[in-house]
Amino acid sequence: MKQYFITGTDTEVGKTYVTCQLLQAAQKASLSAIGYKPIAAGCEQIDGEWVNEDALNIQKACSKIRANKAIKITDNNELKSVNENNEESGQTLPLHQINPIALRAAIAPHIAALEEGVALTFDEIAKGLDELNAYQPDLLLMEGAGGWRLPLTVGDEYTPTYYLSDVVKVLKMDVILVVGMRLGCLNHALLTAEAIRADGLTIKGWVANDITGNMARYQENLHSLKAMLPEPLLAEIPYQVAPNDEVLFAAIKQIS
């Protein structure tokens, strides 16, 4: 089994979209795949449960579960059946397992947690990861919130004392970096990559995600990133267009 932490150069750079694309591509490649978003801020209450849209999308992209094990799909017809919630093909993972910490306010999670009386702890995050690992998926993708240095706990005057990156360090997970392709991405990507390496972790690769569709000198910026980041470009995701399966299969081959 392979597991990775998905981080981004900033918030709103498409981490969830990339996570879902990789999960679905893995299943098309006959691998079982589960996504995990331990912390999500910005939820609405549905049937008594706080629901985050990103977490819901990850839930839909995950492999189904049968006999307490993630189902491995062998052909696209079976994948279509499973994704249409055919109960005979397996059960959908409960949302609370995919997103155990759902914060109501769409603000910095450590501030929302403080206001809502929720503890953001290593134990809670690791426990959720262990529960999903018990399903024995071939691939598990844990998506962060915000960027690499996301505060979890704070001391006096909201001073951060522990970060989500500290959790990833303890878990010793390899990292996939999502680069939001917009003005400033060169600096954001280089600083994020430097921070990940300084934490002693491996960047398995990075994904260029076109989040605006109108970035000036897009190709020139992409070439600069390729030259400056030693890690491989796993995939290039076009703006509001589903990426080519072959591109995603190549990415899955590199991380599976």
Coordinates of C-alpha atoms in Angstrom, one line a residue:
M1 CA 0.0 0.0 0.0
K2 CA 1.2 3.5 -0.8
Q3 CA 0.1 6.6 1.0
Y4 CA 0.8 10.3 0.3
F5 CA 0.0 13.7 1.8
I6 CA -1.4 16.2 -0.7
T7 CA -0.5 19.8 0.0
G8 CA -0.7 23.0 -2.0
T9 CA 1.1 26.2 -2.6
D10 CA -1.9 28.0 -1.0
T11 CA -5.5 27.6 -0.3
E12 CA -7.9 27.3 -3.3
V13 CA -5.3 25.8 -5.6
G14 CA -7.2 22.7 -6.4
K15 CA -5.9 20.1 -3.9
T16 CA -9.3 18.4 -3.7
Y17 CA -9.8 18.3 -7.4
V18 CA -6.4 16.8 -7.9
T19 CA -7.0 14.3 -5.1
C20 CA -10.3 13.2 -6.7
Q21 CA -8.7 12.9 -10.1
L22 CA -5.9 10.7 -8.8
L23 CA -8.3 8.5 -6.8
Q24 CA -10.5 7.9 -9.8
A25 CA -7.5 7.3 -12.1
A26 CA -6.1 4.8 -9.6
Q27 CA -9.4 2.8 -9.7
K28 CA -9.4 2.9 -13.5
A29 CA -5.9 1.4 -13.2
S30 CA -7.4 -1.5 -11.2
L31 CA -6.2 -0.1 -7.8
S32 CA -8.3 0.4 -4.7
A33 CA -8.0 4.0 -3.6
I34 CA -9.2 6.0 -0.6
G35 CA -9.0 9.7 0.2
Y36 CA -8.8 11.3 3.6
K37 CA -9.4 15.0 4.5
P38 CA -9.0 15.0 8.3
I39 CA -9.7 18.7 8.7
A40 CA -12.2 20.8 6.7
A41 CA -13.4 24.3 7.5
G42 CA -16.6 25.6 5.9
C43 CA -19.5 23.3 6.4
E44 CA -23.3 23.3 6.1
Q45 CA -25.6 21.2 8.2
I46 CA -27.4 18.4 6.3
D47 CA -29.6 15.9 8.1
G48 CA -27.9 16.8 11.4
E49 CA -24.4 16.3 10.1
W50 CA -21.8 19.1 9.3
V51 CA -20.9 18.5 5.6
N52 CA -18.0 20.0 3.7
E53 CA -18.2 20.1 -0.1
D54 CA -14.6 19.1 -0.6
A55 CA -15.0 16.1 1.7
L56 CA -18.1 15.1 -0.1
N57 CA -16.4 15.1 -3.4
I58 CA -13.6 13.0 -2.0
Q59 CA -16.2 10.5 -0.6
K60 CA -17.7 10.2 -4.1
A61 CA -14.2 9.5 -5.6
C62 CA -13.2 6.8 -3.1
S63 CA -13.3 3.1 -3.7
K64 CA -16.3 1.3 -2.2
I65 CA -15.9 -1.1 0.7
R66 CA -17.0 -4.7 0.8
A67 CA -16.3 -7.1 3.8
N68 CA -14.2 -4.3 5.5
K69 CA -11.9 -4.0 2.5
A70 CA -11.5 -1.5 -0.3
I71 CA -12.8 -2.9 -3.6
K72 CA -10.3 -3.2 -6.4
I73 CA -12.0 -2.5 -9.8
T74 CA -11.0 -4.6 -12.8
D75 CA -12.8 -2.8 -15.6
N76 CA -14.5 0.5 -16.4
N77 CA -18.0 -1.0 -16.5
E78 CA -17.6 -2.2 -13.0
L79 CA -16.2 1.2 -11.9
K80 CA -19.3 2.9 -13.4
S81 CA -21.5 0.5 -11.5
V82 CA -19.7 1.1 -8.2
N83 CA -19.7 4.9 -8.7
E84 CA -23.5 4.8 -9.2
N85 CA -23.8 3.5 -5.6
N86 CA -24.8 -0.1 -6.5
E87 CA -25.1 -1.5 -3.0
E88 CA -24.3 -5.0 -4.3
S89 CA -20.9 -3.6 -5.4
G90 CA -20.0 -2.3 -2.0
Q91 CA -20.7 0.3 0.6
T92 CA -19.8 4.0 0.4
L93 CA -17.3 5.1 3.1
P94 CA -19.0 7.1 5.8
L95 CA -18.3 10.8 5.5
H96 CA -17.2 11.1 9.1
Q97 CA -14.4 8.6 8.3
I98 CA -13.2 10.7 5.4
N99 CA -13.5 14.0 7.2
P100 CA -13.5 13.4 11.0
I101 CA -13.0 17.1 11.9
A102 CA -15.6 19.3 10.2
L103 CA -15.5 22.9 11.3
R104 CA -18.5 25.2 10.5
A105 CA -16.8 28.5 9.7
A106 CA -14.9 28.9 6.5
I107 CA -11.9 30.5 8.2
A108 CA -8.4 29.4 9.3
P109 CA -9.0 25.9 10.9
H110 CA -7.1 26.7 14.1
I111 CA -9.2 29.8 14.7
A112 CA -12.5 28.0 13.8
A113 CA -11.5 25.1 16.1
L114 CA -10.8 27.5 19.0
E115 CA -14.2 29.2 18.5
E116 CA -16.1 25.9 18.2
G117 CA -14.3 24.2 21.1
V118 CA -12.8 21.5 18.9
A119 CA -9.3 20.1 19.5
L120 CA -7.0 19.6 16.5
T121 CA -4.7 16.9 17.7
F122 CA -2.2 14.5 16.2
D123 CA -4.0 11.5 17.9
E124 CA -7.4 12.4 16.2
I125 CA -5.8 12.7 12.8
A126 CA -3.7 9.6 13.2
K127 CA -6.6 7.6 14.5
G128 CA -8.7 8.4 11.4
L129 CA -5.7 7.4 9.1
D130 CA -5.4 4.1 10.9
E131 CA -9.1 3.4 10.4
L132 CA -8.8 4.0 6.7
N133 CA -5.6 1.9 6.4
A134 CA -7.6 -1.0 7.9
Y135 CA -9.5 -1.2 4.6
Q136 CA -6.2 -2.1 3.0
P137 CA -6.4 0.3 -0.1
D138 CA -3.7 0.1 -2.7
L139 CA -3.5 3.9 -2.5
L140 CA -4.4 6.3 0.3
L141 CA -4.3 10.1 -0.3
M142 CA -4.5 12.4 2.8
E143 CA -5.3 15.9 1.8
G144 CA -4.3 18.8 3.9
A145 CA -6.0 22.2 4.4
G146 CA -4.6 25.4 3.2
G147 CA -0.9 25.3 2.6
W148 CA 2.0 23.4 4.1
R149 CA 2.3 25.4 7.4
L150 CA -1.3 25.1 8.6
P151 CA -1.5 25.9 12.3
L152 CA -3.4 23.3 14.5
T153 CA -2.9 24.5 18.0
V154 CA -2.2 27.9 19.4
G155 CA -0.9 29.5 22.6
D156 CA -1.3 33.1 23.8
E157 CA -2.7 35.6 21.3
Y158 CA -3.3 32.9 18.6
T159 CA 0.4 32.1 18.4
P160 CA 0.7 28.7 16.6
T161 CA 2.4 26.0 18.6
Y162 CA 1.8 22.9 16.3
Y163 CA 1.3 22.6 12.6
L164 CA -0.3 20.0 10.3
S165 CA 3.1 19.6 8.7
D166 CA 4.4 18.3 12.1
V167 CA 1.8 15.6 11.8
V168 CA 3.0 14.6 8.4
K169 CA 6.6 14.6 9.7
V170 CA 5.7 12.1 12.5
L171 CA 3.8 9.9 10.0
K172 CA 6.8 10.1 7.6
M173 CA 4.5 10.5 4.6
D174 CA 5.8 11.4 1.1
V175 CA 4.3 14.5 -0.3
I176 CA 2.6 15.5 -3.5
L177 CA 2.6 19.2 -4.1
V178 CA -0.2 20.9 -6.0
V179 CA 1.0 24.1 -7.6
G180 CA -1.8 26.6 -8.4
M181 CA -0.7 28.1 -11.7
R182 CA -1.2 31.8 -11.3
L183 CA 0.9 34.9 -10.9
G184 CA 3.3 34.3 -7.9
C185 CA 3.3 30.5 -8.3
L186 CA 7.1 30.4 -8.8
N187 CA 7.8 31.9 -5.4
H188 CA 5.0 29.9 -3.7
A189 CA 6.2 26.6 -5.2
L190 CA 9.8 27.1 -4.4
L191 CA 9.2 28.2 -0.8
T192 CA 6.8 25.4 -0.2
A193 CA 9.1 22.8 -1.7
E194 CA 12.0 24.1 0.4
A195 CA 10.0 23.9 3.6
I196 CA 8.9 20.3 2.9
R197 CA 12.5 19.3 2.2
A198 CA 13.7 21.2 5.3
D199 CA 11.2 19.1 7.3
G200 CA 13.1 16.0 6.1
L201 CA 10.3 14.7 3.8
T202 CA 10.3 13.5 0.3
I203 CA 8.4 15.3 -2.5
K204 CA 7.2 12.5 -4.7
G205 CA 6.3 14.9 -7.4
W206 CA 4.2 18.0 -8.2
V207 CA 1.0 18.7 -10.2
A208 CA 0.6 21.9 -12.2
N209 CA -3.1 22.9 -11.9
D210 CA -4.3 25.7 -14.1
I211 CA -6.8 27.5 -11.8
T212 CA -7.6 30.6 -13.8
G213 CA -7.4 29.7 -17.5
N214 CA -5.9 33.1 -18.3
M215 CA -2.5 33.1 -16.7
A216 CA -0.1 35.4 -18.7
R217 CA 2.9 33.4 -19.9
Y218 CA 1.6 30.2 -18.6
Q219 CA 4.0 27.9 -20.6
E220 CA 7.0 30.1 -19.7
N221 CA 6.1 29.8 -16.0
L222 CA 5.6 26.0 -16.3
H223 CA 9.0 25.7 -18.0
S224 CA 10.6 27.7 -15.1
L225 CA 9.0 25.4 -12.5
K226 CA 10.3 22.4 -14.4
A227 CA 13.7 23.9 -14.3
M228 CA 13.7 24.9 -10.7
L229 CA 11.9 21.9 -9.0
P230 CA 14.1 18.8 -9.1
E231 CA 11.1 16.6 -8.4
P232 CA 9.1 15.2 -11.4
L233 CA 6.0 16.9 -12.8
L234 CA 3.4 14.2 -12.2
A235 CA 0.6 15.8 -14.2
E236 CA -0.6 19.0 -15.8
I237 CA -4.3 19.7 -15.1
P238 CA -6.0 22.1 -17.6
Y239 CA -8.5 24.7 -16.6
Q240 CA -12.1 23.3 -16.3
V241 CA -11.4 20.4 -18.6
A242 CA -11.0 16.9 -17.4
P243 CA -7.4 15.8 -17.8
N244 CA -6.5 13.1 -20.3
D245 CA -6.6 9.6 -18.8
E246 CA -3.2 8.8 -20.2
V247 CA -1.7 11.8 -18.2
L248 CA -3.3 10.6 -15.0
F249 CA -2.3 6.9 -15.6
A250 CA 1.3 8.1 -16.0
A251 CA 1.0 9.9 -12.7
I252 CA -0.5 6.9 -11.0
K253 CA 2.3 4.7 -12.3
Q254 CA 4.8 7.0 -10.6
I255 CA 3.1 7.0 -7.2
S256 CA 1.8 3.4 -7.0

